[in-house]
Amino acid sequence: MHSKTALAALLAPAAVSGQLNDLAVRAGLKYFGTALREGSINSDASYAAILGNKAEFGQLVPENGQKWESTEPTRGQFTYTQGDITANTAKKNGQGMRCHTQVWYSQLPSWVRDGSWTKDTLRSVMATHMNNVMGHYKGQCYAWDVVNEAVADDGTWRPNVFLSTFSTDYLSLSFNLAKAADPDVKLYYNDYNLEYNGAKTDRAVELVKIVQAAGAPIDGVGFQGHLIVGSTPSRSNLATALRRFTALGVEVAYTELDIRHSSLPASSSALVTQGNDFANVVGSCLDVAGCIGVTVWGFTDKYSWIPETFSGQGDALLYDKNFGKKPAWTSVSSVLAAKATNPPASSSSSSSSSSAGAPTTLTTSTRTTTTPPSTTSSAGGALQTQWGQCGGNGWTGPTQCQSPFTCKKQNDWYSQCL
Ligand code: G3I
């Protein structure tokens, strides 16, 4: 089956709950997903249970298992043991998959990184790698991150073996090779700090234009979204950065979202700020026609790359270390529920009116959600609609639900009509 059609079928909201993927789909996104940490899925039943719940996460990405060092550690010897952990988990649970990643300077085996290459020999190595790995996962991925992090933090081209061999021609070469390896999958450029709309974002815009000018296929740009509590741009500034890319005719997505505390433990007010930051990011995706989904880079603070890289920082995810939902989960759930319940009139046509080249499966029907007429209780108070908030610390809105829904407590900060 065609991969995009397959994903749409997998993500169809048959029975919708108050969980993140179900809400995201009702709000018009294709998915709410998470990275899968290969070392944890078979050793932690609580982790596996939440991760495998399609209502919560409709799409999975291997955190490390599909990278070059995992799939072709030795030239010509391909191994899919790690990558297949995610593919098999997604298959078992009816979830979709994003695939990550092909041409990247990091987690690149030394035989590639330190090799002595001509254009011809490196092109051949890249083609062999893509044909094998993308061939192995053909039909299972919604998108591949074809080129990852080609821009340095200051906005210059990031030095790597591909740049030194081909100059920036490696960009269009990579997308052309990827298209040949799998003609049906979405092809993405993926990078971090694009959210700040600075020199790095400018260069990534140029990258898309370079690839397009060369006549090579590029379908999307991934905003990784590795952000910091209290320093996350506003919802409208984030939307502005996303629109710079959709204006070029590519779709966008948040692909590795986490928002870390720069010091720990986080205070209760820092937890609220983190929730607001998450809501701004997810909200910006909802605001932009052509933003097709959000993926978090892990879901529990028990497992994250951050403490290893940024000592003393972390707790960047939606669930705490004991798998309790954090205020950030509530914020994300609320912003999705708000859109799912009250879509602005224009949102139902956002995909069809977009210049973003959004895939055909992002149809008007997936953007159309109905708003039940507001009613009042017999006592005269407003009744909340399905999915809407009906309680929680600081909540001053309706506390009763329209029939047949009842107000269910999700956590201290959020109750929802389900
Ligand atoms: O596989 C070895 C294992 O054999 C060894 O025992 C262990 C000891 O530390 O290390 C393992 O390798 C680790 C690898 O992840 C696999 O788990 C590395 O130390 C560790 O540095 C590596 O980190 C990954 C990082 O990419 C590498 O750049 C993180 O898990 C992963 O979350 C992170 O993901 C990247 C995205 O791919 C691209 N965007 C940025 C993002 C965060 O850095």
mmCIF file of C-alpha atoms in Angstrom, residues 42 87 229 316 320 327 379 403 410:
data_model
loop_
_atom_site.group_PDB
_atom_site.id
_atom_site.type_symbol
_atom_site.label_atom_id
_atom_site.label_comp_id
_atom_site.label_asym_id
_atom_site.label_seq_id
_atom_site.Cartn_x
_atom_site.Cartn_y
_atom_site.Cartn_z
ATOM 1 C CA ASN A 42 11.926 -4.218 25.933
ATOM 2 C CA ALA A 87 9.194 -0.532 12.664
ATOM 3 C CA VAL A 229 11.924 26.773 29.027
ATOM 4 C CA ALA A 316 12.107 18.441 28.911
ATOM 5 C CA ASP A 320 7.764 12.860 34.484
ATOM 6 C CA PRO A 327 1.449 20.369 33.333
ATOM 7 C CA ALA A 379 -29.331 25.350 36.457
ATOM 8 C CA SER A 403 -24.842 14.853 27.384
ATOM 9 C CA GLN A 410 -6.919 13.855 33.886
#
